CSV table of C-alpha atoms and ligand atoms in Angstrom, one decimal:
chain,number,residue,atom,x,y,z
A,1192,MET,CA,35.4,76.9,114.7
A,1193,THR,CA,33.6,78.0,111.5
A,1194,LYS,CA,34.3,75.9,108.6
A,1195,LYS,CA,34.7,77.8,105.1
A,1196,ILE,CA,33.6,76.2,101.7
A,1197,ALA,CA,34.2,77.9,98.7
A,1198,VAL,CA,31.3,76.9,96.1
A,1199,LEU,CA,32.3,77.0,92.6
A,1200,ALA,CA,29.4,75.9,90.4
A,1201,GLY,CA,31.1,76.4,87.1
A,1202,ASP,CA,29.6,75.6,83.9
A,1203,GLY,CA,26.9,73.4,81.7
A,1204,ILE,CA,24.9,71.4,84.5
A,1205,GLY,CA,27.1,72.7,87.1
A,1206,PRO,CA,24.8,75.4,88.4
A,1207,GLU,CA,22.0,72.9,88.4
A,1208,ILE,CA,23.4,70.1,90.4
A,1209,MET,CA,25.2,72.6,93.0
A,1210,ALA,CA,21.9,74.2,93.7
A,1211,GLU,CA,20.5,70.6,94.4
A,1212,ALA,CA,23.7,69.9,96.7
A,1213,MET,CA,23.5,73.3,98.4
A,1214,LYS,CA,20.0,72.7,99.3
A,1215,VAL,CA,20.8,69.4,101.0
A,1216,LEU,CA,23.6,71.0,102.8
A,1217,ASN,CA,21.7,74.1,104.2
A,1218,VAL,CA,19.1,71.5,105.4
A,1219,LEU,CA,21.7,69.2,107.2
A,1220,ASN,CA,23.7,72.3,108.3
A,1221,SER,CA,20.9,73.7,110.3
A,1222,GLN,CA,19.4,70.3,111.5
A,1223,MET,CA,22.9,69.4,112.8
A,1224,ASN,CA,24.4,72.8,113.7
A,1225,LEU,CA,27.4,72.2,111.6
A,1226,GLU,CA,28.7,75.8,111.3
A,1227,LEU,CA,29.5,75.6,107.7
A,1228,GLU,CA,29.9,78.7,106.0
A,1229,PHE,CA,29.8,79.2,102.2
A,1230,GLU,CA,31.2,81.7,99.6
A,1231,ASN,CA,30.4,81.5,95.9
A,1232,GLY,CA,33.1,82.1,93.1
A,1233,LEU,CA,33.6,81.7,89.5
A,1234,ILE,CA,35.6,79.0,87.8
A,1235,GLY,CA,36.0,77.8,84.3
A,1236,GLY,CA,34.1,79.3,81.4
A,1237,ALA,CA,32.1,81.2,83.6
A,1238,ALA,CA,34.9,82.8,85.3
A,1239,TYR,CA,36.4,83.7,81.5
A,1240,ASP,CA,33.1,85.2,80.8
A,1241,GLU,CA,33.2,87.4,83.6
A,1242,TYR,CA,37.2,87.9,84.2
A,1243,GLY,CA,38.9,86.7,81.0
A,1244,SER,CA,40.4,83.8,82.9
A,1245,PRO,CA,39.3,80.2,83.9
A,1246,PHE,CA,40.7,80.7,87.3
A,1247,PRO,CA,40.9,84.7,88.0
A,1248,GLN,CA,42.8,85.9,91.3
A,1249,GLN,CA,39.3,86.3,92.9
A,1250,THR,CA,38.9,82.3,93.0
A,1251,ILE,CA,42.4,81.8,93.6
A,1252,ASP,CA,42.2,84.0,97.1
A,1253,LEU,CA,38.9,82.5,97.7
A,1254,VAL,CA,40.1,78.7,97.5
A,1255,LYS,CA,43.2,79.4,99.3
A,1256,ALA,CA,41.2,80.7,102.3
A,1257,ALA,CA,38.8,78.1,102.2
A,1258,ASP,CA,38.9,74.8,104.2
A,1259,ALA,CA,37.0,73.1,101.5
A,1260,ILE,CA,36.0,73.5,98.0
A,1261,LEU,CA,32.7,72.3,96.2
A,1262,LEU,CA,32.9,72.3,92.5
A,1263,GLY,CA,30.3,71.4,90.0
A,1264,ALA,CA,31.9,71.0,86.4
A,1265,VAL,CA,33.7,73.2,83.6
A,1266,GLY,CA,33.7,73.3,80.1
A,1267,GLY,CA,31.4,73.6,77.2
A,1268,LYS,CA,31.3,74.2,73.3
A,1269,LYS,CA,31.4,77.9,73.6
A,1270,TRP,CA,34.8,78.0,75.0
A,1271,GLU,CA,36.3,75.2,73.0
A,1272,SER,CA,38.0,77.2,70.5
A,1273,LEU,CA,40.0,79.4,72.8
A,1274,GLU,CA,43.7,78.9,73.2
A,1275,ILE,CA,44.4,76.1,75.6
A,1276,ALA,CA,45.6,78.5,78.4
A,1277,LEU,CA,42.2,80.0,78.7
A,1278,ARG,CA,40.0,77.0,78.2
A,1279,PRO,CA,37.7,76.3,81.2
A,1280,GLU,CA,39.6,72.7,81.8
A,1281,LYS,CA,42.8,75.0,82.5
A,1282,GLY,CA,40.8,76.5,85.3
A,1283,LEU,CA,40.3,73.0,87.2
A,1284,LEU,CA,43.8,72.2,86.3
A,1285,GLY,CA,44.9,75.5,88.2
A,1286,LEU,CA,43.0,74.9,91.0
A,1287,ARG,CA,44.2,71.3,91.5
A,1288,SER,CA,47.9,72.4,91.2
A,1289,THR,CA,47.9,75.4,93.1
A,1290,LEU,CA,46.3,73.9,96.3
A,1291,ASN,CA,48.5,70.8,95.5
A,1292,LEU,CA,45.5,68.2,95.5
A,1293,PHE,CA,47.6,65.4,94.5
A,1294,SER,CA,45.4,62.6,95.8
A,1295,ASN,CA,42.2,62.2,93.9
A,1296,LEU,CA,39.9,59.6,95.4
A,1297,ARG,CA,37.3,58.2,92.9
A,1298,PRO,CA,35.0,55.6,94.2
A,1299,ALA,CA,33.0,53.2,92.0
A,1300,ILE,CA,30.1,51.7,94.1
A,1301,LEU,CA,27.2,50.1,92.7
A,1302,TYR,CA,23.8,51.0,94.4
A,1303,PRO,CA,22.0,47.6,94.4
A,1304,GLN,CA,19.0,49.5,93.4
A,1305,LEU,CA,20.8,50.2,89.9
A,1306,ALA,CA,22.1,46.7,89.3
A,1307,ASN,CA,20.3,46.8,86.1
A,1308,ALA,CA,21.5,50.2,84.9
A,1309,SER,CA,25.0,48.7,84.5
A,1310,SER,CA,26.2,48.0,81.2
A,1311,LEU,CA,27.6,44.7,82.5
A,1312,LYS,CA,25.6,41.7,83.6
A,1313,ALA,CA,24.0,42.3,87.3
A,1314,GLU,CA,26.0,39.3,88.7
A,1315,LEU,CA,29.3,40.8,87.4
A,1316,VAL,CA,29.1,44.1,89.4
A,1317,SER,CA,26.6,43.5,92.1
A,1318,GLY,CA,28.2,44.4,95.2
A,1319,LEU,CA,31.0,46.3,93.2
A,1320,ASP,CA,32.8,48.9,95.7
A,1321,LEU,CA,36.5,49.9,94.2
A,1322,MET,CA,38.4,52.9,94.9
A,1323,ILE,CA,40.6,54.5,92.1
A,1324,VAL,CA,43.5,56.6,93.7
A,1325,ARG,CA,44.5,58.9,90.9
A,1326,GLU,CA,47.5,60.9,91.0
A,1327,LEU,CA,46.6,64.6,90.2
A,1328,THR,CA,48.8,67.1,90.0
A,1329,GLY,CA,51.9,65.4,88.0
A,1330,GLY,CA,52.5,63.2,85.1
A,1331,ILE,CA,51.7,64.0,81.3
A,1332,TYR,CA,49.0,66.5,82.6
A,1333,PHE,CA,51.5,68.9,83.8
A,1334,GLY,CA,55.0,67.8,82.5
A,1335,GLN,CA,57.4,70.4,80.8
A,1336,PRO,CA,58.3,70.7,77.8
A,1337,ARG,CA,55.0,70.6,76.2
A,1338,GLY,CA,53.6,72.6,73.1
A,1339,ILE,CA,52.9,72.5,69.4
A,1340,ARG,CA,56.5,73.3,67.7
A,1341,LEU,CA,57.6,73.7,64.1
A,1342,LEU,CA,59.8,71.4,62.7
A,1343,GLU,CA,62.7,72.2,60.5
A,1344,ASN,CA,60.7,70.2,57.6
A,1345,GLY,CA,58.1,72.8,58.1
A,1346,GLU,CA,55.6,70.2,59.7
A,1347,ARG,CA,54.2,70.9,63.1
A,1348,GLN,CA,54.6,68.5,65.9
A,1349,GLY,CA,52.7,68.1,69.2
A,1350,PHE,CA,54.6,67.3,72.3
A,1351,ASN,CA,54.1,66.4,76.0
A,1352,THR,CA,56.2,65.0,78.6
A,1353,ALA,CA,55.3,62.2,81.1
A,1354,VAL,CA,57.2,62.8,84.2
A,1355,TYR,CA,57.1,61.6,87.9
A,1356,SER,CA,59.6,62.3,90.6
A,1357,GLU,CA,60.2,59.6,93.2
A,1358,SER,CA,58.6,62.0,95.9
A,1359,GLU,CA,55.4,62.3,93.8
A,1360,ILE,CA,55.1,58.6,93.6
A,1361,ARG,CA,55.9,58.0,97.2
A,1362,ARG,CA,53.2,60.6,98.6
A,1363,ILE,CA,50.5,59.3,96.2
A,1364,GLY,CA,51.6,55.7,97.1
A,1365,HIS,CA,51.4,56.4,100.8
A,1366,SER,CA,47.9,57.9,100.4
A,1367,ALA,CA,46.8,54.7,98.3
A,1368,PHE,CA,48.3,52.1,100.8
A,1369,LYS,CA,46.4,53.8,103.9
A,1370,ILE,CA,43.4,53.7,102.1
A,1371,ALA,CA,43.7,50.0,101.3
A,1372,GLN,CA,44.8,49.4,105.0
A,1373,LYS,CA,41.2,50.8,105.8
A,1374,ARG,CA,39.3,48.7,103.4
A,1375,ASN,CA,40.0,45.1,102.0
A,1376,LYS,CA,43.5,45.5,102.0
A,1377,LYS,CA,44.4,45.0,98.3
A,1378,LEU,CA,46.1,47.5,96.0
A,1379,CYS,CA,46.7,47.3,92.6
A,1380,SER,CA,49.1,49.8,91.1
A,1381,VAL,CA,48.5,50.3,87.4
A,1382,ASP,CA,51.4,51.3,84.9
A,1383,LYS,CA,52.9,50.7,81.5
A,1384,ALA,CA,56.1,49.7,83.1
A,1385,ASN,CA,56.9,47.5,79.8
A,1386,VAL,CA,57.4,50.6,77.7
A,1387,LEU,CA,57.4,53.9,79.5
A,1388,GLU,CA,60.6,54.6,82.0
A,1389,CYS,CA,58.3,57.1,84.0
A,1390,THR,CA,56.0,54.1,85.0
A,1391,GLU,CA,59.0,51.6,85.7
A,1392,LEU,CA,60.1,53.9,88.3
A,1393,TRP,CA,56.6,54.0,89.3
A,1394,ARG,CA,56.4,50.3,89.8
A,1395,GLU,CA,59.9,50.1,91.6
A,1396,ILE,CA,58.7,52.6,94.2
A,1397,MET,CA,55.3,51.1,95.0
A,1398,THR,CA,57.1,47.9,95.8
A,1399,GLU,CA,59.4,49.5,97.9
A,1400,LEU,CA,56.6,51.1,99.9
A,1401,ASN,CA,55.0,47.9,100.2
A,1402,GLN,CA,57.6,47.3,103.3
A,1403,TYR,CA,55.7,49.9,105.5
A,1404,TYR,CA,52.3,48.2,104.9
A,1405,PRO,CA,53.0,44.5,105.0
A,1406,ASP,CA,49.2,44.0,106.0
A,1407,VAL,CA,48.5,45.2,102.3
A,1408,GLU,CA,48.7,42.7,99.3
A,1409,LEU,CA,50.1,44.9,96.3
A,1410,SER,CA,49.7,43.9,92.8
A,1411,HIS,CA,50.9,45.3,89.4
A,1412,MET,CA,48.9,45.7,86.3
A,1413,TYR,CA,49.7,47.0,82.7
A,1414,VAL,CA,47.2,49.8,82.2
A,1415,ASP,CA,45.8,48.0,78.8
A,1416,ASN,CA,45.2,44.8,80.9
A,1417,ALA,CA,43.6,46.9,83.6
A,1418,ALA,CA,40.9,48.6,81.1
A,1419,MET,CA,40.1,44.9,80.2
A,1420,GLN,CA,40.0,43.7,83.6
A,1421,LEU,CA,37.8,46.5,84.6
A,1422,VAL,CA,35.1,45.6,82.1
A,1423,ARG,CA,35.7,41.7,82.5
A,1424,ALA,CA,35.8,40.9,86.2
A,1425,PRO,CA,35.8,44.3,88.1
A,1426,LYS,CA,35.0,43.0,91.6
A,1427,GLN,CA,38.7,41.7,91.6
A,1428,PHE,CA,39.9,45.0,92.7
A,1429,ASP,CA,39.8,47.0,95.9
A,1430,VAL,CA,41.9,50.0,95.5
A,1431,ILE,CA,43.7,50.8,92.4
A,1432,VAL,CA,46.5,53.4,92.2
A,1433,THR,CA,47.6,55.0,89.0
A,1434,SER,CA,49.1,58.1,87.2
A,1435,ASN,CA,46.9,61.0,86.4
A,1436,LEU,CA,46.2,60.4,82.6
A,1437,PHE,CA,45.5,56.5,83.3
A,1438,GLY,CA,43.5,57.4,86.3
A,1439,ASP,CA,41.5,60.0,84.0
A,1440,ILE,CA,40.9,57.1,81.8
A,1441,LEU,CA,40.2,54.2,84.0
A,1442,SER,CA,37.9,56.2,86.5
A,1443,ASP,CA,35.5,56.9,83.5
A,1444,ALA,CA,35.3,53.1,82.7
A,1445,ALA,CA,34.7,52.3,86.4
A,1446,ALA,CA,32.1,54.9,86.8
A,1447,MET,CA,29.9,53.4,84.1
A,1448,LEU,CA,30.3,50.0,85.6
A,1449,THR,CA,27.9,51.5,88.1
A,1450,GLY,CA,25.2,52.3,85.7
A,1451,SER,CA,25.7,56.1,85.6
A,1452,ILE,CA,28.8,58.4,85.9
A,1453,GLY,CA,26.1,60.5,87.2
A,1454,MET,CA,26.3,58.8,90.6
A,1455,LEU,CA,29.8,59.2,91.5
A,1456,PRO,CA,31.3,61.5,93.6
A,1457,SER,CA,35.4,62.5,93.9
A,1458,ALA,CA,37.7,64.1,96.7
A,1459,SER,CA,41.0,65.7,95.8
A,1460,LEU,CA,43.0,66.1,99.0
A,1461,ASN,CA,46.5,67.6,99.7
A,1462,GLU,CA,49.0,66.7,102.5
A,1463,THR,CA,46.7,68.4,105.1
A,1464,GLY,CA,43.3,67.0,104.4
A,1465,LYS,CA,42.2,70.3,102.9
A,1466,GLY,CA,40.0,69.0,100.0
A,1467,MET,CA,38.1,69.6,96.6
A,1468,TYR,CA,35.2,68.0,96.0
A,1469,GLU,CA,33.2,67.7,92.8
A,1470,PRO,CA,31.3,64.8,90.8
A,1471,ILE,CA,33.2,62.7,88.5
A,1472,HIS,CA,31.1,63.7,85.4
A,1473,GLY,CA,31.7,66.6,83.6
A,1474,SER,CA,29.4,69.7,82.4
A,1475,ALA,CA,27.2,67.8,80.1
A,1476,PRO,CA,26.8,70.7,77.8
A,1477,ASP,CA,24.1,68.5,75.9
A,1478,ILE,CA,21.5,68.4,78.9
A,1479,ALA,CA,22.4,71.7,80.4
A,1480,GLY,CA,19.7,74.0,81.2
A,1481,LYS,CA,17.1,70.9,80.8
A,1482,GLY,CA,16.6,70.3,84.4
A,1483,ILE,CA,17.2,66.5,84.0
A,1484,ALA,CA,21.1,66.1,85.5
A,1485,ASN,CA,21.3,63.8,88.0
A,1486,PRO,CA,22.6,65.6,91.2
A,1487,ILE,CA,23.6,62.9,93.2
A,1488,ALA,CA,27.3,62.6,92.3
A,1489,THR,CA,27.4,66.2,93.6
A,1490,ILE,CA,25.3,65.5,96.8
A,1491,LEU,CA,27.6,62.7,97.7
A,1492,SER,CA,30.6,64.7,96.9
A,1493,VAL,CA,29.4,67.0,99.9
A,1494,ALA,CA,29.2,63.9,101.8
A,1495,MET,CA,32.9,63.1,100.9
A,1496,MET,CA,33.8,66.5,102.0
A,1497,LEU,CA,32.0,66.4,105.2
A,1498,ARG,CA,33.8,62.9,105.9
A,1499,TYR,CA,37.5,63.7,104.6
A,1500,THR,CA,37.9,67.5,105.3
A,1501,PHE,CA,35.7,68.0,108.4
A,1502,ASN,CA,35.6,64.7,110.1
A,1503,LEU,CA,31.7,64.8,110.3
A,1504,SER,CA,31.1,61.2,109.3
A,1505,GLU,CA,27.6,61.2,111.1
A,1506,ALA,CA,26.6,64.0,108.7
A,1507,ALA,CA,28.2,62.4,105.7
A,1508,GLU,CA,26.1,58.8,106.7
A,1509,ARG,CA,23.2,61.0,106.9
A,1510,ILE,CA,23.5,62.3,103.3
A,1511,GLU,CA,24.3,58.6,102.0
A,1512,LEU,CA,21.5,57.2,104.0
A,1513,ALA,CA,19.1,59.9,102.3
A,1514,VAL,CA,20.5,59.0,98.8
A,1515,ASN,CA,19.4,55.4,99.5
A,1516,ARG,CA,16.2,56.2,100.6
A,1517,ALA,CA,15.5,58.6,97.5
A,1518,LEU,CA,16.4,55.3,95.3
A,1519,ASN,CA,14.6,53.0,97.3
A,1520,ALA,CA,11.6,55.3,96.7
A,1521,ASN,CA,12.1,54.5,93.2
A,1522,LYS,CA,13.3,57.9,92.0
A,1523,ARG,CA,15.5,58.2,89.2
A,1524,THR,CA,16.7,60.9,86.9
A,1525,SER,CA,16.8,60.1,83.3
A,1526,ASP,CA,20.1,58.7,83.5
A,1527,ILE,CA,19.3,55.9,85.6
A,1528,TYR,CA,15.7,55.4,84.9
A,1529,SER,CA,14.5,52.0,84.1
A,1530,GLU,CA,11.0,50.8,83.4
A,1531,GLY,CA,8.6,50.9,86.5
A,1532,MET,CA,10.5,53.8,88.2
A,1533,ILE,CA,9.5,57.3,88.8
A,1534,LYS,CA,11.4,59.7,86.3
A,1535,VAL,CA,12.2,62.7,88.1
A,1536,SER,CA,14.0,66.1,87.5
A,1537,THR,CA,17.1,67.4,89.0
A,1538,VAL,CA,15.0,69.7,91.5
A,1539,GLU,CA,12.7,66.6,92.2
A,1540,MET,CA,15.9,64.2,93.2
A,1541,GLY,CA,17.2,67.0,95.6
A,1542,ASP,CA,13.7,67.3,97.0
A,1543,ALA,CA,13.7,63.7,97.4
A,1544,ILE,CA,17.1,63.4,99.2
A,1545,ILE,CA,16.2,66.2,101.3
A,1546,ALA,CA,12.8,64.1,102.4
A,1547,GLY,CA,15.4,61.3,103.3
A,1548,LEU,CA,17.5,63.4,105.8
A,1549,ASN,CA,15.2,63.1,108.8
B,2332,IPM,C1,38.4,64.7,85.2
B,2332,IPM,C2,37.9,65.6,83.8
B,2332,IPM,C3,39.5,66.4,83.8
B,2332,IPM,C4,40.5,65.7,83.7
B,2332,IPM,C5,39.3,67.4,82.4
B,2332,IPM,C6,37.9,68.2,82.7
B,2332,IPM,C7,40.2,68.5,82.5
B,2332,IPM,O1,38.1,64.8,82.8
B,2332,IPM,O2,38.3,65.3,86.4
B,2332,IPM,O3,38.4,63.6,85.1
B,2332,IPM,O4,41.3,65.3,82.7
B,2332,IPM,O5,41.3,65.4,84.7
B,2333,MG,MG1,38.0,62.7,83.2
């Protein structure tokens, strides 16, 4: 059976990091006979420029027909003044919701080689390995009504709606409990149940689900406290499950604990295991085109794809090992560079990882 992968490089540094990921994947594909097939498509600003939409019909058809999607990043200054519906970010949100990719896995793992790149003291983060499970297709990101309206007194008012139905909470809850079972069996549900009814229900359902996973130790934390705990004592966490908006914010904070947001991959899965894989970082327009972006997050996203959608864990491990070898060889892109290391470009990092594939 062939395995179809839609490749959407997107904007900013997207094409540069995707080129390296594809280089790695092509080598592995022929080394291990993985029978992967690729088709490129446009998303975000790149798609808007070509088709006038950040998620055009061609791309919708492509991702629906694919078994997995690899995505670079979307967004950039050029498109910031467009109306919200046409902005690059809408392409990404459209993709997530069209494919029902409700379960977003965002691991934050500290590579021992990078302990000094973290903004926290090495002893606070050494050995850090946590997983944020972010609900990705609901909450305030998608809730209706939303918009900017004119009030009777003539002033404008912006409004959004935070909503979660029981079934939405249950499915992300099951997803997170199952992941916790395969790890250290600790799940922390993050909410704002002291203020928001929407997350009061969230807490109730998470508590109820615990009965199906008696081996998992469930705790609850308010999001403000969770933000504090993440930078105070991050190793207390194993798996965190949270809403779309809170997960967006906490995952950036967690990423930085590991030294660079340029290191971290993510998976967005639907009920059947079909998935979209992308780095956690954005399109970084400030460094786009300079050849200095770190391709590791995208390359590790490829590893997640092989593992979660195609069950090719051996191939996934080969990639992860190759990344480790490149780091052990002291190769560093500028975001993770420290004195005494060898500063390399995006392309050179891709080459170093390929060298470690054997
Ligand atoms: C992310 C990003 C997106 C989000 C943006 C680009 C729409 O920040 O994947 O975390 O808010 O979900
Ligand atoms: Mg984000």
